[in-house]
Short mmCIF file of C-alpha atoms and ligand atoms in Angstrom, two decimals:
data_model
loop_
_atom_site.label_atom_id
_atom_site.label_comp_id
_atom_site.label_asym_id
_atom_site.label_seq_id
_atom_site.Cartn_x
_atom_site.Cartn_y
_atom_site.Cartn_z
CA MET A 299 106.17 95.64 71.23
CA MET A 300 102.91 97.51 70.90
CA ALA A 301 101.85 96.24 67.51
CA THR A 302 98.17 96.09 68.30
CA LYS A 303 96.76 97.79 71.29
CA LEU A 304 93.40 97.06 72.74
CA ASP A 305 91.01 99.81 73.57
CA TYR A 306 91.54 100.79 77.21
CA TYR A 307 87.82 100.70 77.93
CA ALA A 308 87.61 97.21 76.47
CA VAL A 309 90.58 96.14 78.57
CA LEU A 310 88.82 97.23 81.75
CA GLU A 311 85.50 95.88 80.47
CA ILE A 312 83.70 99.15 81.05
CA SER A 313 81.67 101.53 78.91
CA ARG A 314 83.13 104.79 77.61
CA ASP A 315 80.99 106.83 79.99
CA ALA A 316 82.02 104.88 83.10
CA ASN A 317 82.63 107.19 86.05
CA SER A 318 85.88 107.19 88.03
CA ASP A 319 84.40 104.92 90.67
CA GLU A 320 83.49 102.33 88.07
CA VAL A 321 86.97 102.59 86.55
CA LYS A 322 88.53 101.94 89.94
CA LYS A 323 86.20 99.05 90.74
CA ALA A 324 86.83 97.39 87.38
CA TYR A 325 90.57 97.76 87.86
CA ARG A 326 90.52 96.30 91.37
CA ARG A 327 88.47 93.32 90.25
CA LEU A 328 90.62 92.54 87.22
CA ALA A 329 93.92 93.27 88.91
CA MET A 330 93.08 90.87 91.70
CA GLN A 331 92.17 88.23 89.13
CA TYR A 332 95.26 88.57 86.94
CA HIS A 333 97.91 89.63 89.44
CA PRO A 334 101.12 87.60 88.83
CA ASP A 335 101.29 86.59 92.49
CA ARG A 336 98.02 84.77 91.98
CA ASN A 337 98.99 83.31 88.62
CA PRO A 338 102.59 82.23 89.02
CA GLY A 339 104.23 81.28 85.74
CA ASP A 340 101.21 82.22 83.67
CA ALA A 341 102.56 84.53 80.97
CA SER A 342 99.16 85.35 79.51
CA ALA A 343 97.86 86.44 82.91
CA GLU A 344 100.92 88.61 83.31
CA ALA A 345 100.39 90.19 79.90
CA ARG A 346 96.76 90.79 80.75
CA PHE A 347 97.75 92.32 84.06
CA LYS A 348 100.08 94.72 82.27
CA GLU A 349 97.29 95.76 79.94
CA ILE A 350 94.94 96.29 82.85
CA SER A 351 97.49 98.36 84.74
CA GLU A 352 98.28 100.44 81.68
CA ALA A 353 94.62 101.07 80.91
CA TYR A 354 93.95 102.01 84.50
CA ASP A 355 96.92 104.33 84.63
CA ILE A 356 95.42 106.34 81.80
CA LEU A 357 91.72 106.16 82.62
CA LYS A 358 92.06 107.01 86.33
CA ASP A 359 93.59 110.37 85.38
CA ASP A 360 91.03 112.85 84.06
CA GLN A 361 93.56 114.69 81.94
CA LYS A 362 95.05 111.57 80.39
CA ARG A 363 91.63 110.08 79.87
CA ALA A 364 90.47 113.19 78.01
CA ALA A 365 93.58 113.01 75.82
CA TYR A 366 92.97 109.33 75.16
CA ASP A 367 89.31 109.89 74.32
CA ARG A 368 90.40 112.49 71.79
CA PHE A 369 93.52 111.01 70.26
CA GLY A 370 93.47 107.35 71.20
CA HIS A 371 96.79 105.62 71.84
CA ALA A 372 98.57 108.23 69.71
CA ALA A 373 98.17 110.60 72.67
CA PHE A 374 100.82 108.67 74.56
CA GLU A 375 103.26 107.75 71.85
CA GLY A 376 105.54 110.72 71.95
CA GLY A 377 108.79 108.83 72.33
CA GLY A 378 109.67 108.74 68.62
CA PRO A 379 110.04 105.71 66.36
CA GLY A 380 111.04 102.54 68.15
CA ALA A 381 110.40 103.90 71.61
CA GLY A 382 106.86 102.63 71.49
CA GLY A 383 105.41 104.94 74.09
CA PHE A 384 105.50 103.81 77.65
CA ASP A 385 106.92 100.47 78.47
CA PHE A 386 105.31 99.05 81.53
CA GLY A 387 107.71 96.17 81.71
CA GLY A 388 109.36 97.24 84.92
CA GLY A 389 106.34 98.69 86.57
CA LEU A 390 104.34 95.55 87.07
CA GLY A 391 103.67 95.74 90.75
CA ASP A 392 103.99 99.45 91.11
CA ILE A 393 100.51 100.70 90.38
CA PHE A 394 99.07 97.69 92.09
CA GLU A 395 101.07 98.45 95.19
CA GLN A 396 99.90 102.04 95.27
CA MET A 397 96.34 100.84 95.50
CA PHE A 398 96.55 97.77 97.64
CA GLY A 399 99.56 98.50 99.77
CA ASP A 400 100.64 95.47 101.73
CA MET A 401 97.34 93.69 101.27
CA MET A 402 98.89 90.97 99.18
CA GLY A 403 102.07 91.04 101.20
CA GLY A 404 103.91 91.81 97.99
CA ARG A 405 107.10 93.81 98.23
CA ARG A 406 108.65 94.83 95.01
CA GLY A 407 111.70 96.90 94.47
CA GLY A 408 111.32 100.51 93.56
CA ARG A 409 112.68 103.90 94.36
CA ARG A 410 110.66 104.29 97.53
CA SER A 411 112.56 104.11 100.82
CA GLY A 412 112.81 100.94 102.88
CA SER A 413 110.01 100.02 105.25
CA ASP A 414 110.03 100.78 108.95
CA ILE A 415 110.37 97.77 111.20
CA GLN A 416 108.60 97.34 114.53
CA VAL A 417 109.97 95.03 117.19
CA GLN A 418 108.95 94.40 120.79
CA VAL A 419 111.51 93.94 123.53
CA SER A 420 110.65 92.73 126.99
CA ILE A 421 112.84 93.87 129.87
CA SER A 422 112.70 93.33 133.61
CA PHE A 423 111.72 95.98 136.15
CA THR A 424 115.30 96.23 137.37
CA GLU A 425 116.63 96.55 133.82
CA ALA A 426 114.22 99.45 133.30
CA PHE A 427 115.58 100.95 136.50
CA ALA A 428 119.26 100.68 135.62
CA GLY A 429 119.09 100.84 131.83
CA VAL A 430 120.29 97.94 129.70
CA ARG A 431 121.76 97.06 126.34
CA LYS A 432 119.70 94.41 124.58
CA PRO A 433 120.62 92.49 121.46
CA ILE A 434 117.66 92.28 119.11
CA THR A 435 117.25 90.31 115.94
CA VAL A 436 115.26 91.87 113.15
CA PRO A 437 114.38 90.34 109.81
CA THR A 438 115.43 92.99 107.38
CA ARG A 439 116.37 93.60 103.79
CA VAL A 440 120.08 94.19 103.40
CA THR A 441 122.20 94.97 100.40
CA CYS A 442 122.68 91.82 98.30
CA GLU A 443 126.32 90.74 98.59
CA SER A 444 126.19 88.66 95.46
CA CYS A 445 125.69 91.70 93.24
CA ASP A 446 126.84 94.48 95.60
CA GLY A 447 123.35 95.88 95.51
CA THR A 448 123.45 96.54 91.79
CA GLY A 449 120.79 93.91 91.11
CA SER A 450 122.80 92.70 88.15
CA ALA A 451 124.20 89.19 87.73
CA ASP A 452 127.07 90.60 85.75
CA ARG A 453 128.96 92.65 88.29
CA ASP A 454 131.34 94.24 85.84
CA GLN A 455 128.55 95.35 83.63
CA GLY A 456 126.27 96.36 86.48
CA ALA A 457 123.30 98.42 85.51
CA GLU A 458 122.94 99.93 82.06
CA THR A 459 121.64 103.33 81.20
CA CYS A 460 117.89 103.09 80.86
CA PRO A 461 116.94 102.93 77.16
CA THR A 462 113.60 104.64 77.72
CA CYS A 463 114.81 107.82 79.40
CA HIS A 464 118.51 107.61 78.46
CA GLY A 465 119.50 107.97 82.08
CA ALA A 466 117.40 111.04 82.87
CA GLY A 467 114.97 109.14 85.08
CA LYS A 468 112.15 111.15 83.58
CA VAL A 469 110.26 110.97 80.32
CA ARG A 470 108.28 113.54 78.45
CA ALA A 471 105.13 112.53 76.71
CA GLN A 472 102.80 114.44 74.47
CA GLN A 473 99.30 114.25 75.87
CA GLY A 474 97.00 115.99 73.50
CA PHE A 475 98.33 119.51 73.56
CA PHE A 476 100.35 119.04 76.72
CA LEU A 477 103.91 118.00 77.12
CA VAL A 478 103.94 116.10 80.39
CA GLU A 479 107.02 115.10 82.29
CA ARG A 480 106.81 112.09 84.55
CA VAL A 481 109.00 109.53 86.26
CA CYS A 482 110.34 107.03 83.78
CA PRO A 483 108.16 103.90 83.99
CA THR A 484 111.01 101.62 82.94
CA CYS A 485 113.59 102.50 85.57
CA HIS A 486 111.35 104.26 88.14
CA GLY A 487 113.55 107.31 88.04
CA ALA A 488 116.83 105.49 88.67
CA GLY A 489 118.06 106.18 85.15
CA LYS A 490 119.49 102.66 85.01
CA VAL A 491 118.10 99.23 84.26
CA VAL A 492 119.43 95.75 84.87
CA ARG A 493 119.55 93.54 81.79
CA ASN A 494 120.67 90.36 83.49
CA PRO A 495 119.20 90.31 86.99
CA CYS A 496 121.11 88.81 89.91
CA THR A 497 119.78 85.34 90.69
CA VAL A 498 120.16 85.78 94.45
CA CYS A 499 118.06 88.93 94.84
CA ARG A 500 116.23 88.67 91.51
CA GLY A 501 117.34 92.16 90.59
CA ALA A 502 116.10 93.88 93.73
CA GLY A 503 119.60 94.63 95.00
CA THR A 504 118.52 93.62 98.52
CA VAL A 505 117.89 90.31 100.25
CA GLU A 506 116.08 89.43 103.46
CA ARG A 507 118.32 88.51 106.33
CA ASP A 508 118.21 88.36 110.13
CA ARG A 509 120.26 91.14 111.56
CA THR A 510 121.29 91.46 115.17
CA LEU A 511 121.94 94.81 116.70
CA GLU A 512 122.23 96.11 120.20
CA VAL A 513 119.75 98.62 121.50
CA ALA A 514 120.72 100.89 124.36
CA ILE A 515 117.64 101.17 126.56
CA PRO A 516 118.02 104.17 128.87
CA ALA A 517 117.53 104.00 132.63
CA GLY A 518 114.05 105.09 133.65
CA VAL A 519 112.31 103.77 130.54
CA GLU A 520 108.61 103.11 131.04
CA ASP A 521 106.41 100.29 129.85
CA GLY A 522 105.12 101.12 126.35
CA THR A 523 108.00 103.44 125.46
CA ARG A 524 108.97 103.42 121.79
CA ILE A 525 112.58 103.92 120.79
CA ARG A 526 113.29 104.96 117.21
CA LEU A 527 116.54 103.93 115.59
CA SER A 528 116.79 106.09 112.54
CA GLY A 529 117.93 104.29 109.39
CA GLU A 530 118.01 100.83 111.02
CA GLY A 531 114.88 99.62 109.22
CA GLU A 532 114.76 97.86 105.90
CA ALA A 533 117.26 98.83 103.26
CA GLY A 534 115.62 100.68 100.41
CA GLY A 535 115.87 99.19 96.93
CA LYS A 536 118.92 100.24 94.91
CA GLY A 537 120.36 103.08 96.93
CA ALA A 538 117.15 104.44 98.37
CA GLN A 539 116.85 105.57 102.01
CA PRO A 540 116.54 102.81 104.60
CA GLY A 541 113.50 102.82 106.89
CA ASP A 542 113.56 103.26 110.66
CA LEU A 543 113.51 100.65 113.38
CA TYR A 544 110.98 101.12 116.18
CA VAL A 545 111.65 99.23 119.38
CA HIS A 546 108.62 98.93 121.67
CA ILE A 547 109.62 98.37 125.28
CA ALA A 548 107.53 96.16 127.54
CA VAL A 549 108.56 96.27 131.19
CA GLU A 550 107.70 93.16 133.22
CA PRO A 551 105.99 93.72 136.57
CA HIS A 552 108.02 93.14 139.73
CA PRO A 553 106.81 90.97 142.63
CA ILE A 554 107.64 93.52 145.34
CA PHE A 555 108.03 96.89 143.64
CA GLN A 556 105.38 98.95 141.86
CA ARG A 557 105.96 102.02 139.83
CA ASP A 558 104.05 105.25 139.42
CA GLY A 559 105.86 107.68 137.16
CA ALA A 560 109.35 108.06 138.58
CA ASN A 561 108.33 106.91 142.06
CA ILE A 562 108.58 103.36 143.33
CA TYR A 563 106.25 101.87 145.92
CA CYS A 564 107.01 98.90 148.09
CA ARG A 565 104.42 97.50 150.46
CA VAL A 566 106.02 96.23 153.64
CA PRO A 567 103.99 94.26 156.19
CA LEU A 568 104.72 94.95 159.88
CA ARG A 569 103.89 92.75 162.81
CA MET A 570 101.33 94.24 165.14
CA THR A 571 103.92 94.43 167.92
CA GLN A 572 106.50 96.13 165.68
CA ALA A 573 103.94 98.74 164.68
CA ALA A 574 102.85 99.28 168.28
CA LEU A 575 106.28 99.32 169.88
CA GLY A 576 108.29 100.88 167.07
CA THR A 577 111.25 99.28 165.35
CA GLU A 578 113.84 99.65 162.66
CA ILE A 579 113.28 97.60 159.52
CA GLU A 580 115.56 96.80 156.62
CA VAL A 581 113.96 97.28 153.22
CA PRO A 582 115.13 96.35 149.71
CA VAL A 583 116.03 99.07 147.22
CA VAL A 584 115.61 98.47 143.46
CA ASP A 585 119.32 99.00 142.82
CA GLY A 586 119.99 95.88 144.89
CA SER A 587 121.10 97.67 148.05
CA ARG A 588 119.33 97.76 151.42
CA ALA A 589 118.03 100.72 153.36
CA LYS A 590 117.04 101.08 157.00
CA VAL A 591 113.73 102.65 157.89
CA LYS A 592 112.85 103.78 161.42
CA VAL A 593 109.27 102.87 162.20
CA PRO A 594 108.04 104.89 165.18
CA ALA A 595 105.84 103.39 167.89
CA GLY A 596 102.16 103.61 166.99
CA THR A 597 102.62 103.36 163.20
CA GLN A 598 99.38 102.68 161.32
CA THR A 599 98.58 100.71 158.18
CA GLY A 600 98.92 102.89 155.07
CA GLU A 601 101.62 105.16 156.43
CA ASN A 602 104.40 105.95 153.97
CA PHE A 603 108.08 106.34 154.59
CA ARG A 604 109.99 108.14 151.89
CA LEU A 605 113.46 107.21 150.70
CA ARG A 606 114.49 110.29 148.80
CA GLY A 607 116.08 109.82 145.38
CA LYS A 608 115.70 106.04 145.39
CA GLY A 609 113.17 106.02 142.57
CA PHE A 610 113.58 105.89 138.78
CA SER A 611 115.65 108.41 136.93
CA VAL A 612 113.57 110.71 134.79
CA LEU A 613 114.34 110.41 131.06
CA ARG A 614 116.25 113.33 129.56
CA SER A 615 116.71 114.88 132.99
CA SER A 616 118.99 114.54 136.00
CA ALA A 617 115.95 114.29 138.28
CA ARG A 618 115.13 111.13 140.19
CA GLY A 619 111.95 109.88 141.76
CA ASP A 620 111.60 108.68 145.35
CA MET A 621 110.86 105.34 146.86
CA TYR A 622 107.96 104.95 149.28
CA ILE A 623 107.70 102.20 151.85
CA GLN A 624 104.00 101.62 152.44
CA VAL A 625 103.39 99.98 155.76
CA SER A 626 100.59 97.56 156.46
CA VAL A 627 100.08 96.15 159.92
CA GLU A 628 99.41 92.46 160.01
CA THR A 629 97.08 91.09 162.63
CA PRO A 630 98.52 87.86 164.08
CA GLN A 631 96.63 84.62 163.46
CA HIS A 632 96.70 81.18 165.10
CA LEU A 633 97.67 82.50 168.54
CA THR A 634 99.01 80.16 171.18
CA ARG A 635 97.10 79.84 174.42
CA ARG A 636 99.72 81.96 176.18
CA GLN A 637 99.54 84.70 173.54
CA ARG A 638 95.76 84.87 173.99
CA GLU A 639 96.22 85.22 177.72
CA LEU A 640 98.72 88.00 177.21
CA LEU A 641 96.44 89.86 174.82
CA ASP A 642 93.45 89.47 177.14
CA GLU A 643 95.67 90.88 179.85
CA PHE A 644 96.80 93.60 177.48
CA GLU A 645 93.19 94.59 176.77
CA ALA A 646 92.28 94.61 180.47
CA GLU A 647 95.27 96.81 181.12
CA ALA A 648 93.94 99.61 178.87
CA GLU A 649 93.43 102.84 180.81
CA ASP A 650 92.51 105.48 178.26
CA HIS A 651 90.93 104.06 175.06
CA ALA A 652 90.54 107.50 173.55
CA ARG A 653 94.30 108.04 173.73
CA ALA A 654 95.35 104.53 172.78
CA ASN A 655 92.95 104.14 169.86
CA PRO A 656 91.84 107.60 168.76
CA GLU A 657 90.48 106.45 165.39
CA SER A 658 88.14 103.75 166.66
CA THR A 659 87.11 105.90 169.62
CA GLY A 660 86.25 108.73 167.25
CA PHE A 661 84.37 106.43 164.91
CA PHE A 662 82.24 104.82 167.59
CA SER A 663 81.32 108.14 169.12
CA LYS A 664 80.03 109.21 165.69
CA VAL A 665 78.06 105.95 165.44
CA ARG A 666 76.43 106.74 168.81
CA ASP A 667 75.56 110.24 167.59
CA PHE A 668 74.10 108.73 164.43
CA PHE A 669 71.72 106.43 166.32
CA GLU A 670 70.67 109.27 168.59
CA GLY A 671 69.64 111.26 165.56
CA LYS A 672 72.38 113.90 165.94
CA LEU A 673 74.08 113.05 162.64
ZN1 ZN B 845 121.81 90.52 94.01
ZN1 ZN B 846 114.42 105.27 82.58
#
């Protein structure tokens, strides 16, 4: 397998005194060029990529590099006759992934846990008020049914004990004077390898599938809340931990209700006569019921009437917010001739402006003071 090995520095096309930055740069450039995802079906590119990854794995590590400089490839061939040192066969994407993450969108199996999944769910204002159960569909990796997650096409045989580490999941290698233990590069610590990979999942043990699950969204949830469903993310490869599912809640605005924390505000317009004479109005409550509010004579725009306990429930608490009816007095438009007459008469009827309209009386007396230089 490793009959002739190229010099690691030659593989990365760098000089022997290249610093770690130059090593990294050379690796990035070459790995991008020869990555199998970019050269599908090209065996020579794949072989070259393996060489590049192997060279980088040694030269990026000061200790390993020193051992290599001193002993050459012999520094890493501690596995005995036939073992041939490290076999990078299974680790193709691994090192690459460590460096580039999801940049290439590549997702290869390994011992790491499954990825977290983020989904956004939009709910109505009233659903946020009452709480709701929402079905959501998430694209996720699930255990491959064809091979029962073993990754092997031959179910009975399943996975075999890894020939490199003999099932230990770890290998020891002589590096110069050091005996170093590291995760087995063939099986990534699983201790098992698949000889005949499953054709459905190509050996990963998981396949991508849409999964529907119901999320219980609690009453009182606010716009932007994130709900974490532990273990509902992507399945990890071959028995690893699944990731988490994060559900981001977006609450749609409501045409008549506004929210501030646990309190709800509802702006209710009143006719001028209702505000002046006083009345009882019926107002909507978010839970779908109605409430009666007594509006006293002489009510002004901006006055609030509180409906205790009619607001949102507070998460993780038995407390509830209140609902506020915010009154605004509407001045009538497009009066009939008779209405104008009545209002003219109304105005002429006024006896004590200071008592009837204290705010405007107060304001205009300040204006007078201002022009007389008193304010
Ligand atoms: Zn499978
Ligand atoms: Zn192994």
